[in-house]
Amino acid sequence: MHHPDLVNPLDDTRIDIQTGFTKDSRRLKGDKHQYEYDVVVLGAGPAGEAAAMKLTKAGKKVAVIDPREQVGGNSTHVGTIPSKALRQSVFNLINFRRDPMFTKAMEYKQVPLNEVLAKARQVIRRQVNTHTRFYERNRIDVIHGWASFVDAHTLRVETDDNIFETVTFNKAIITVGSRPYRPDILDFDHPRVFDSDKILQMDYVVKKIIIYGAGVIGCEYASIFTGLGYKVDLINNQNQLLSYLDSEISDAIAHDFRQFGVLIRSNEEIDYLETHDDYVVLHLKSGKRIKSDAILWSNGRSGNTEGLNLEAIGLEANSRGQLKVDDTYCTEVDNIYAAGDVIGWPSLASAAYDQGRCAAAFMVGDSDAEPVSSVPTGIYTIPEISCIGKTEQELTDEKVPYEVGQAFFKHLARAQIIGERSGVLKILFHRDTLEILGIHCYGNHASEIIHIGQAVMKCKSNNTLEYFVNTTFNYPTMAEAYRVAALNGLNRVF
């Protein structure tokens, strides 16, 4: 059977790490039934790992099946980890170029992507080692191969070319993740056409790149390529970048993109792509033509359900390969669960981990299990974006009497010390009760700063603006933005 290629940034420096346990390993005593495993987890990414750990600690006999030679899933190998390590390297490069101490001594040049990826490969290697030890320590069987359902209690696993084994189970959880959506009109085998997996293999310098799709991945890579000195055309199908964000935050990232030289083309749609040996020409339905050295397609993702033979168990994925689940993460088949990117929103590694853990909790009947909600958004552009709770638009539509407190980073002592030029923390709160309704942050370290507000919002007994006013923050810190924003908000209340 033909299986899709798996991109692995470590292909040139493969690490030989295998779990020390096989299907014959000694195990904890599991449920009493005729199956080999109490639960089989399909996929070794964040959702799969969290589910496996929760289940094995509950005394279940667990196996994890994943097609890669190393654990970690797409998040570790081609998604979250390498892209964020790449982003950090570019961020360091930008700061180095901006520092007047080094400007005169440094010759400005474009940097090949594969050179910057050296750091990412180191991080991937460490992550694989770390996660492998988790499985070994918890004595979880890891089977490397492609799995497909035979029936609701049996899997057929291709562990090598035309070598198959059968695995039986009482329950299963599908955590196979997602991959970039690839429309038929593009030839992704062409060396100038990339998706967010393949882009990590770019081995030549470009002067200009087209990024089609201005979602999270598109905006993150727009920051990366601009930081590397490339010209970027960002094609947006909508009239606003990241339109689900608070409009002030969306406007801020669009403004900074333009300041950095990103050309944003809104309300555009692809007609076709013309490819040549050393360039591409994107034809848009508006009649525009854009010439570039390469194109990165980042317009959506699809669940990795192809090849699972879901019809054998009575399941059907939607047009994007995603599975429908209920509030307990159970599919329409009562012993089959699903979590992570394969069920769609919010398609974040952080949420996937929690979903996998919660799905496992429902499986074992934990009384305090509840579905994942109130997930913070983290977008690793340069600067970062992070938010949790309601936006101004949502509160206005719901006719909630809210007020706004703001702290601009440029006024904070710590931001001035570390050279932050832009950024804002925005707190939305009920003007009568002072309850915090939403927090939105734009600026470097936003993905860290947001968690202070998230923790306070979770404390139902003291989740008001007064918490920040009455709390002593270290000085100087970025965290004191909460007190500044809280005082700013209180000054608006009368």
XYZ file of N, CA and C in Angstrom, residues 47-57 356:
36
model
N -1.287 14.809 21.519
C -2.538 14.190 21.973
C -2.328 12.721 22.296
N -1.612 12.012 21.419
C -1.372 10.593 21.637
C -0.533 10.329 22.867
N 0.507 11.128 23.048
C 1.372 10.947 24.218
C 0.605 11.186 25.510
N -0.166 12.270 25.563
C -0.920 12.583 26.777
C -1.920 11.484 27.097
N -2.609 10.981 26.064
C -3.576 9.906 26.274
C -2.890 8.647 26.780
N -1.771 8.289 26.160
C -1.057 7.069 26.547
C -0.572 7.141 27.989
N -0.028 8.291 28.389
C 0.475 8.443 29.754
C -0.655 8.354 30.778
N -1.759 9.013 30.488
C -2.905 8.978 31.395
C -3.443 7.553 31.540
N -3.540 6.844 30.424
C -4.105 5.495 30.433
C -3.205 4.507 31.161
N -1.908 4.600 30.900
C -1.008 3.638 31.549
C -0.925 3.887 33.044
N -1.028 5.153 33.473
C -1.022 5.449 34.909
C -2.325 5.002 35.571
N -6.079 14.962 24.466
C -5.693 13.563 24.619
C -5.811 13.098 26.055
